[in-house]
mmCIF file with all atom_site columns, C-alpha atoms in Angstrom:
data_model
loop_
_atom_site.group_PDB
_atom_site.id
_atom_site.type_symbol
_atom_site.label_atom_id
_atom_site.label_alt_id
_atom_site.label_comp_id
_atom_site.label_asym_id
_atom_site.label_entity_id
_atom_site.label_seq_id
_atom_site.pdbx_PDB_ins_code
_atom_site.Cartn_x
_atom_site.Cartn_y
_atom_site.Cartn_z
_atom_site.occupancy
_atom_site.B_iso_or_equiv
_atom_site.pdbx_formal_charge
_atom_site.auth_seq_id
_atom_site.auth_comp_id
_atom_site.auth_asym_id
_atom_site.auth_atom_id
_atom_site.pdbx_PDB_model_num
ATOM 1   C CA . UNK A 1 1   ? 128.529 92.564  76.622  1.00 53.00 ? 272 UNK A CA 1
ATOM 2   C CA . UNK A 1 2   ? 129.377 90.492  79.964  1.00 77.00 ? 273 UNK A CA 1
ATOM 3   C CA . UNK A 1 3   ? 126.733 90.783  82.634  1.00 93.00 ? 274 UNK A CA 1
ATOM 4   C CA . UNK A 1 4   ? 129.402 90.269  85.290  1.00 93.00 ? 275 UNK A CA 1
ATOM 5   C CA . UNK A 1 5   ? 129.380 93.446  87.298  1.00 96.00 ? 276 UNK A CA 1
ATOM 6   C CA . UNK A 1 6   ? 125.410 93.267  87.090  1.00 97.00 ? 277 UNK A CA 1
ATOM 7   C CA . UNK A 1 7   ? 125.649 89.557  88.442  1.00 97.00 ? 278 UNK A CA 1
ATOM 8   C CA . UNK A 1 8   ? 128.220 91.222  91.362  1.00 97.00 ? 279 UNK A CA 1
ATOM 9   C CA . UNK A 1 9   ? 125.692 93.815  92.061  1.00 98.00 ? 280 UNK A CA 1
ATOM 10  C CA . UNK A 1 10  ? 122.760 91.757  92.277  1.00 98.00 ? 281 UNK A CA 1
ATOM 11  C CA . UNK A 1 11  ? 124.223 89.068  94.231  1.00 98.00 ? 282 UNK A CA 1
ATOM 12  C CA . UNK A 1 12  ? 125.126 92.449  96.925  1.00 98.00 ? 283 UNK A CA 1
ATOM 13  C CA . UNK A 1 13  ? 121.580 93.085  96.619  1.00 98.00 ? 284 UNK A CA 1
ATOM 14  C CA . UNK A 1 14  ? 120.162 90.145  97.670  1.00 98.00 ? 285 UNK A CA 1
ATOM 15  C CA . UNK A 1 15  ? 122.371 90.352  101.225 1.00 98.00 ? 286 UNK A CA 1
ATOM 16  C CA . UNK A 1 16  ? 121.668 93.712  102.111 1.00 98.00 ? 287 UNK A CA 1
ATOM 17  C CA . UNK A 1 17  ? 117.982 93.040  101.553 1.00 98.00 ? 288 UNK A CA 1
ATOM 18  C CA . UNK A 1 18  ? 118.424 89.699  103.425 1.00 98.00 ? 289 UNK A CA 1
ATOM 19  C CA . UNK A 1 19  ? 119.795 91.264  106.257 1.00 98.00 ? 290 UNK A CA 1
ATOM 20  C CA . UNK A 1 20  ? 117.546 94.305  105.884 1.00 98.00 ? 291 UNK A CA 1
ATOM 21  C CA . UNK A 1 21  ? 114.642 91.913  105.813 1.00 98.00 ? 292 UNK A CA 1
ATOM 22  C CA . UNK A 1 22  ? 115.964 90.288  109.193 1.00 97.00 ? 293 UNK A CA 1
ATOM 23  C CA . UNK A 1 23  ? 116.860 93.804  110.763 1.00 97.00 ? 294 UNK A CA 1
ATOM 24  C CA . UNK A 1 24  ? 112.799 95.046  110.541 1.00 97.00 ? 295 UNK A CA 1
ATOM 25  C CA . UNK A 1 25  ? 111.742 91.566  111.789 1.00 97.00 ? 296 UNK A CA 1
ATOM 26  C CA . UNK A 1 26  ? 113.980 92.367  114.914 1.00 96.00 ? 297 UNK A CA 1
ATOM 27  C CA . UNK A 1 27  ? 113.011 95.994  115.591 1.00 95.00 ? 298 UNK A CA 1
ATOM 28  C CA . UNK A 1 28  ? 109.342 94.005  115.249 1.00 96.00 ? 299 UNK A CA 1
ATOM 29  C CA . UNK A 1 29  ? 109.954 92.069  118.023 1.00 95.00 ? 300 UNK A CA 1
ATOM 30  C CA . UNK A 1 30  ? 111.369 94.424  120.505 1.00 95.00 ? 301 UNK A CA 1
ATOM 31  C CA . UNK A 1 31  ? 109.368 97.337  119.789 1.00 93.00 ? 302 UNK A CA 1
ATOM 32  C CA . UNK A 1 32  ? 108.009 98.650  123.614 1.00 92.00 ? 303 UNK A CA 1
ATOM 33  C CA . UNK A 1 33  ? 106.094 101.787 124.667 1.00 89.00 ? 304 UNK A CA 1
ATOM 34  C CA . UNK A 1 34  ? 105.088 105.267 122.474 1.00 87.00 ? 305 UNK A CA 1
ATOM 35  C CA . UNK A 1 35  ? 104.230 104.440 118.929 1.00 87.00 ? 306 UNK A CA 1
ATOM 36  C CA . UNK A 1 36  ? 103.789 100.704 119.277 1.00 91.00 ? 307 UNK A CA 1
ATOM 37  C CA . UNK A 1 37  ? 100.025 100.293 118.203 1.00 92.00 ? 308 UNK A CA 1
ATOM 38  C CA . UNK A 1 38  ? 101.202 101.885 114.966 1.00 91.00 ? 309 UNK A CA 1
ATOM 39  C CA . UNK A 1 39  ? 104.827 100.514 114.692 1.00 93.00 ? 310 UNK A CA 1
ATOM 40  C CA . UNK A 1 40  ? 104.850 97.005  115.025 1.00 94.00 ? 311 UNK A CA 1
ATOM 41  C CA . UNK A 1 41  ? 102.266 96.793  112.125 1.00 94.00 ? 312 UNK A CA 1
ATOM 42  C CA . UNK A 1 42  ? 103.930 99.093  110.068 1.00 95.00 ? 313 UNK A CA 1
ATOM 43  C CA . UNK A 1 43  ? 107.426 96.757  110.361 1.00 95.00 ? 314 UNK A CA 1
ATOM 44  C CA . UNK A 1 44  ? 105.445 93.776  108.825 1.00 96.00 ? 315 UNK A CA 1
ATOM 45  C CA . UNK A 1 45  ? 104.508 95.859  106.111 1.00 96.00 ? 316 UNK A CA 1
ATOM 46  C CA . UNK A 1 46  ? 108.195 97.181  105.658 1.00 97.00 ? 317 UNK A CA 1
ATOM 47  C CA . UNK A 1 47  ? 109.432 93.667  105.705 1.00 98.00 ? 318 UNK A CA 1
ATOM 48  C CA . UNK A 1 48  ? 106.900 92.114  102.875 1.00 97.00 ? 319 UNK A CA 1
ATOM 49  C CA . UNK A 1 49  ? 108.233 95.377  100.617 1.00 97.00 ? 320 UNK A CA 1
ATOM 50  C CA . UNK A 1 50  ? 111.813 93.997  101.384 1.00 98.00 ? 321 UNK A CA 1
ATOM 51  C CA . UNK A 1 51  ? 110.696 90.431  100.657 1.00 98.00 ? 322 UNK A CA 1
ATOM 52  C CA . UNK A 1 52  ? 109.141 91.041  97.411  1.00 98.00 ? 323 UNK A CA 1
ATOM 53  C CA . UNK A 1 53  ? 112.368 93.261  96.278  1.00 98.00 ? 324 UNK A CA 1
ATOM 54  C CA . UNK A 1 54  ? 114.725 90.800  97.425  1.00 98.00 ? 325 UNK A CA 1
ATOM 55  C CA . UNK A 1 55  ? 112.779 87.950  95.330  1.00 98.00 ? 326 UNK A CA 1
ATOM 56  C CA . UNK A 1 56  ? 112.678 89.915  92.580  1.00 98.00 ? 327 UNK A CA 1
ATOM 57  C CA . UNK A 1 57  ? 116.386 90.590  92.524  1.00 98.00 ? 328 UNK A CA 1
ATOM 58  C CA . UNK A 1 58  ? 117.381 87.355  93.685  1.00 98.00 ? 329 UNK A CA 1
ATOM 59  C CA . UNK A 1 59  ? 115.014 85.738  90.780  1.00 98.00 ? 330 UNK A CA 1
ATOM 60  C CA . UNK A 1 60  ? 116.193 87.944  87.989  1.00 98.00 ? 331 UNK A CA 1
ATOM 61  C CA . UNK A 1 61  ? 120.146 87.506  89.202  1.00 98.00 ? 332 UNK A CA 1
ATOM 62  C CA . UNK A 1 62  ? 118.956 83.544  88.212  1.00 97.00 ? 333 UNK A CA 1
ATOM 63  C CA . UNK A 1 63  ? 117.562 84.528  85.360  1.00 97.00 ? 334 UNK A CA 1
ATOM 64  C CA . UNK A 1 64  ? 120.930 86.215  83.662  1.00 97.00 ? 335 UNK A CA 1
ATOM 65  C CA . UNK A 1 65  ? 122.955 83.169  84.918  1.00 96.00 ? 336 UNK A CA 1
ATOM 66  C CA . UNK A 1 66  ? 123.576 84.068  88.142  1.00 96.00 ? 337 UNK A CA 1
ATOM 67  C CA . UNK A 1 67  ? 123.764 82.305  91.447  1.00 96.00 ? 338 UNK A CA 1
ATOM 68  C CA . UNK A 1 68  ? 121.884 84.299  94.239  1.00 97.00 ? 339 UNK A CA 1
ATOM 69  C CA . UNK A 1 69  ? 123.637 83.682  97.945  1.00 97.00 ? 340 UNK A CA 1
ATOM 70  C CA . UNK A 1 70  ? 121.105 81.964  99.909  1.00 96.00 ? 341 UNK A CA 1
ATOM 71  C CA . UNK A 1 71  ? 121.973 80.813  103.579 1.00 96.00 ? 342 UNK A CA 1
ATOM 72  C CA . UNK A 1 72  ? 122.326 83.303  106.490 1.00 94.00 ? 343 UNK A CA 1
ATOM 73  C CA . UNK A 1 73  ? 126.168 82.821  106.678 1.00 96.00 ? 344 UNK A CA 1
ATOM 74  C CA . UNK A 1 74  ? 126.431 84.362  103.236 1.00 96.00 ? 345 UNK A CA 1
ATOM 75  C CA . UNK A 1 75  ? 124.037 87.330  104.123 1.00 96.00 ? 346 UNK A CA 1
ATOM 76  C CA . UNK A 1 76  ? 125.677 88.157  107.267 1.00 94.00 ? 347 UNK A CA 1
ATOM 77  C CA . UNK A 1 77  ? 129.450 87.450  105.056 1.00 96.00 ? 348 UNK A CA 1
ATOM 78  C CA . UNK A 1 78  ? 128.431 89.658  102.304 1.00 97.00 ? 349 UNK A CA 1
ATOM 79  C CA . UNK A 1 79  ? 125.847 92.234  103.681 1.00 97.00 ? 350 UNK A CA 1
ATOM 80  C CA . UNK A 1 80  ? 127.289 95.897  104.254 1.00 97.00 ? 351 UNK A CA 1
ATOM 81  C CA . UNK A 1 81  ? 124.350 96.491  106.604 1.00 97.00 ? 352 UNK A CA 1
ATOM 82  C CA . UNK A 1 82  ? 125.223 96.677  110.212 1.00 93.00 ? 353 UNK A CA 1
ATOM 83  C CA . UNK A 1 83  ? 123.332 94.428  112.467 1.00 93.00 ? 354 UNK A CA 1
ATOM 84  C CA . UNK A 1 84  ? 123.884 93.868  116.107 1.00 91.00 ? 355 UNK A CA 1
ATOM 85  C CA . UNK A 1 85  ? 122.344 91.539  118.982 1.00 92.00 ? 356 UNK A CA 1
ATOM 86  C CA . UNK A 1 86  ? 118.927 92.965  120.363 1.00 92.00 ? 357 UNK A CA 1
ATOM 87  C CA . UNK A 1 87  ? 118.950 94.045  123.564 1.00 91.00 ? 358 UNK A CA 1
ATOM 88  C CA . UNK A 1 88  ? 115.750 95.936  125.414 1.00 93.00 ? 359 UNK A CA 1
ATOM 89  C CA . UNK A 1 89  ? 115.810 99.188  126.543 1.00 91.00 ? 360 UNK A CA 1
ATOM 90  C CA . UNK A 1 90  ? 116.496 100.838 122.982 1.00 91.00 ? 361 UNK A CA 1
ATOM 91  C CA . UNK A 1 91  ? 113.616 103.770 122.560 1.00 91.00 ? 362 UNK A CA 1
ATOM 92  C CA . UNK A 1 92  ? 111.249 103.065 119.399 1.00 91.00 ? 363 UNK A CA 1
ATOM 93  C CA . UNK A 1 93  ? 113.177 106.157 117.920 1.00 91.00 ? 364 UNK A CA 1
ATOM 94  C CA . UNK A 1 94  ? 117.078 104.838 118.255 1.00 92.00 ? 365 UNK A CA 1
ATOM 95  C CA . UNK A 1 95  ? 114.956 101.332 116.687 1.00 93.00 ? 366 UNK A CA 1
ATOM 96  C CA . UNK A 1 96  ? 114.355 103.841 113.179 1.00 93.00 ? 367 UNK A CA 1
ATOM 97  C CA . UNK A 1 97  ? 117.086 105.528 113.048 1.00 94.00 ? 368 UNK A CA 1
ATOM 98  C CA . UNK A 1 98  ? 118.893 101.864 112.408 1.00 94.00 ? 369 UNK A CA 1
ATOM 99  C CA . UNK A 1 99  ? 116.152 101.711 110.008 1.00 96.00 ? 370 UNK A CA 1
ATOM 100 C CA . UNK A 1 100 ? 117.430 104.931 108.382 1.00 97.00 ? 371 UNK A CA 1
ATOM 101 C CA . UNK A 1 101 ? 120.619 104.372 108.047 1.00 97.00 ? 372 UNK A CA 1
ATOM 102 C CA . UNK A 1 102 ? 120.199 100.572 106.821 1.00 98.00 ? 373 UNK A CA 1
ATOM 103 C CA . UNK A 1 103 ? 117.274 102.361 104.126 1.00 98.00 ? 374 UNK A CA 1
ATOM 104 C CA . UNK A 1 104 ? 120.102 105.340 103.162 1.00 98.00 ? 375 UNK A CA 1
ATOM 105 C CA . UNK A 1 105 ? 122.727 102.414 102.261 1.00 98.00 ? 376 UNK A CA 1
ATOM 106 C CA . UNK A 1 106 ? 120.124 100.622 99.945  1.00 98.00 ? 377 UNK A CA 1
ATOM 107 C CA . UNK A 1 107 ? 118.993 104.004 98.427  1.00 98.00 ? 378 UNK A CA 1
ATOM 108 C CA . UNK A 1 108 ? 122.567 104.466 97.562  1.00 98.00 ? 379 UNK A CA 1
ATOM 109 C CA . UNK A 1 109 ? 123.348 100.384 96.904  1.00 98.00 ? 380 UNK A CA 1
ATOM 110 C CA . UNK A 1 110 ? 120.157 100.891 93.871  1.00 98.00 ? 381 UNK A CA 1
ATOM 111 C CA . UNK A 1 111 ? 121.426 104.200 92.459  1.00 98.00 ? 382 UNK A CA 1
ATOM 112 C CA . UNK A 1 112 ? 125.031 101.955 92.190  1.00 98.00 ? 383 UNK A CA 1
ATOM 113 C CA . UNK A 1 113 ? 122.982 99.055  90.819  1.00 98.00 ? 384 UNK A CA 1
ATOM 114 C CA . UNK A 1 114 ? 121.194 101.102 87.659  1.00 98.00 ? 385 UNK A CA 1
ATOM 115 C CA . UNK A 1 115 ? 124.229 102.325 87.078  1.00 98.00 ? 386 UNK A CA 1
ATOM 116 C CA . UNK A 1 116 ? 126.125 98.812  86.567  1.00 98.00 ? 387 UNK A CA 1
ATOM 117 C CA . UNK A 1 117 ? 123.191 97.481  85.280  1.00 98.00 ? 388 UNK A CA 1
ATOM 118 C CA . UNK A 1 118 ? 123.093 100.830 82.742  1.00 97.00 ? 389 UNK A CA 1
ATOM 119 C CA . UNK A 1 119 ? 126.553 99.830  81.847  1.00 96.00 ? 390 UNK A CA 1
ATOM 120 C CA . UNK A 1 120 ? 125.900 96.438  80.828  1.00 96.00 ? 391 UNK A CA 1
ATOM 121 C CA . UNK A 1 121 ? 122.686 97.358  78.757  1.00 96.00 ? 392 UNK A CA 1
ATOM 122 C CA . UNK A 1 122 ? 120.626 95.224  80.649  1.00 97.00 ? 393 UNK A CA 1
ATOM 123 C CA . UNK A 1 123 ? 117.663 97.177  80.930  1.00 97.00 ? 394 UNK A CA 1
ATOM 124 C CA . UNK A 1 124 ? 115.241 94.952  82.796  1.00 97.00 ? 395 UNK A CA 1
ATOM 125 C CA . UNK A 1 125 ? 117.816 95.486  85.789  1.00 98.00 ? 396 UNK A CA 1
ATOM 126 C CA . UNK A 1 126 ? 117.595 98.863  85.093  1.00 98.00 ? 397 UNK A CA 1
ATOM 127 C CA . UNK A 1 127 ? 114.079 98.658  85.792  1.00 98.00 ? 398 UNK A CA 1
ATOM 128 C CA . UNK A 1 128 ? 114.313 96.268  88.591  1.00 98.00 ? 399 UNK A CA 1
ATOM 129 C CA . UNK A 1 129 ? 116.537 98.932  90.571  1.00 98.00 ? 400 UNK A CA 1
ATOM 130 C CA . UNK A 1 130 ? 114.836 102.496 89.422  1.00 98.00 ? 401 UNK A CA 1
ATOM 131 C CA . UNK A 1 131 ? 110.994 100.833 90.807  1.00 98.00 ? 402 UNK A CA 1
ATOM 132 C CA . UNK A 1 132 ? 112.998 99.791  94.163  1.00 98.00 ? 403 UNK A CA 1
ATOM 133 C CA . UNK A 1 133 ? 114.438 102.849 94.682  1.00 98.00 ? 404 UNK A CA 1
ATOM 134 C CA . UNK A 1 134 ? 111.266 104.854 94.029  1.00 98.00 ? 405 UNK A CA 1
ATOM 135 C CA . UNK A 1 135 ? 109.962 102.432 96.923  1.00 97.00 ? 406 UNK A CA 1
ATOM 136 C CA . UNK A 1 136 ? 113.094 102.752 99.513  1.00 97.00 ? 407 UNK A CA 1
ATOM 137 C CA . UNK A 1 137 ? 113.093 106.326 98.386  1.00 98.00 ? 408 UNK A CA 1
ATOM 138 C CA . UNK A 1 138 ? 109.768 107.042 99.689  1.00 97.00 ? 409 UNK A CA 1
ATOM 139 C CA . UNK A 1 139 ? 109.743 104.543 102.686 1.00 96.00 ? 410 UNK A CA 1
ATOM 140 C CA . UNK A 1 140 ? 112.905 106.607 104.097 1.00 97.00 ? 411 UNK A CA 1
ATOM 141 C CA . UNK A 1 141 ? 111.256 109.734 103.624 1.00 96.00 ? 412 UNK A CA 1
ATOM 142 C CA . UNK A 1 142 ? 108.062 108.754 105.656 1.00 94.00 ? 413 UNK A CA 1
ATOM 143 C CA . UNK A 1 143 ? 111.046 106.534 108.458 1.00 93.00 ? 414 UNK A CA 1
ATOM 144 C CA . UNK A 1 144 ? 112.805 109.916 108.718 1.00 94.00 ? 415 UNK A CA 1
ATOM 145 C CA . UNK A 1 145 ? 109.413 111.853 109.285 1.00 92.00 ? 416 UNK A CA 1
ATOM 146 C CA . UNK A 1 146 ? 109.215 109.487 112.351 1.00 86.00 ? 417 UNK A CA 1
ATOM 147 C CA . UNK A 1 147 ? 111.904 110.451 114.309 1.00 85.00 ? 418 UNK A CA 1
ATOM 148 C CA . UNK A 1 148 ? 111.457 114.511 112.968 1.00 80.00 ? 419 UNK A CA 1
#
């Protein structure tokens, strides 16, 4: 069976979670006012959990013969996350909600991503993708407690 569509899939993954990656490092640096003692620590902890996923995926898309994209231009090309400029005044809560809806899209991009990986019997994907979503999964759930 070709791993193709598994390579494709992969190779998505690794962008979003670039760009997801680079998304908490911003909200880290321009969190201001109620909730920052507790934010801005959490956001380094939601970007190592990004970081080890994305290695992860990026290491086993090498290991099925894959080439993982690996320079901004080809996150920001291939990433379906939105992303925009920083600018101050945003309220800690309109910071996670771009949180939430970047989290949502990679909830959805794993549940495509055992699927493909399902359909090309490569199980160890499989894997890969069903113990990141359990992770997003749960992160989202405590991001959308947040903002109630």
């Amino acid at each position: 069976m070709s791993n193709e569509h598994t390579q494709e899939v992969l190779n998505q993954t690794v962008a979003d979670l670039s760009k997801a990656s680079a998304l908490v490092h911003q909200i880290h640096w321009y969190l201001r006012g109620t909730g920052f003692l507790y934010l801005h620590p959490k956001m380094d902890e939601l970007k190592d959990q990004l970081d080890e996923h994305l290695d992860e995926f990026a290491e086993r898309l090498i290991t099925i013969g894959g080439s993982p994209v690996s320079t901004l231009a080809e996150f920001d090309k291939n990433s379906k996350i939105e992303m925009t400029p920083a600018v101050w005044g945003k309220s800690n809560s309109e910071r996670v909600k771009e949180l939430i809806v970047a989290y949502k899209y990679l909830t959805q991009l794993f549940k495509d991503g055992i699927k493909i990986a399902g359909d090309d019997g490569d199980d160890v994907t499989v894997d890969l993708y069903t113990t990141a979503l359990g992770d997003i999964e749960k992160t989202l759930w405590m991001i959308e407690a947040e903002v109630g």
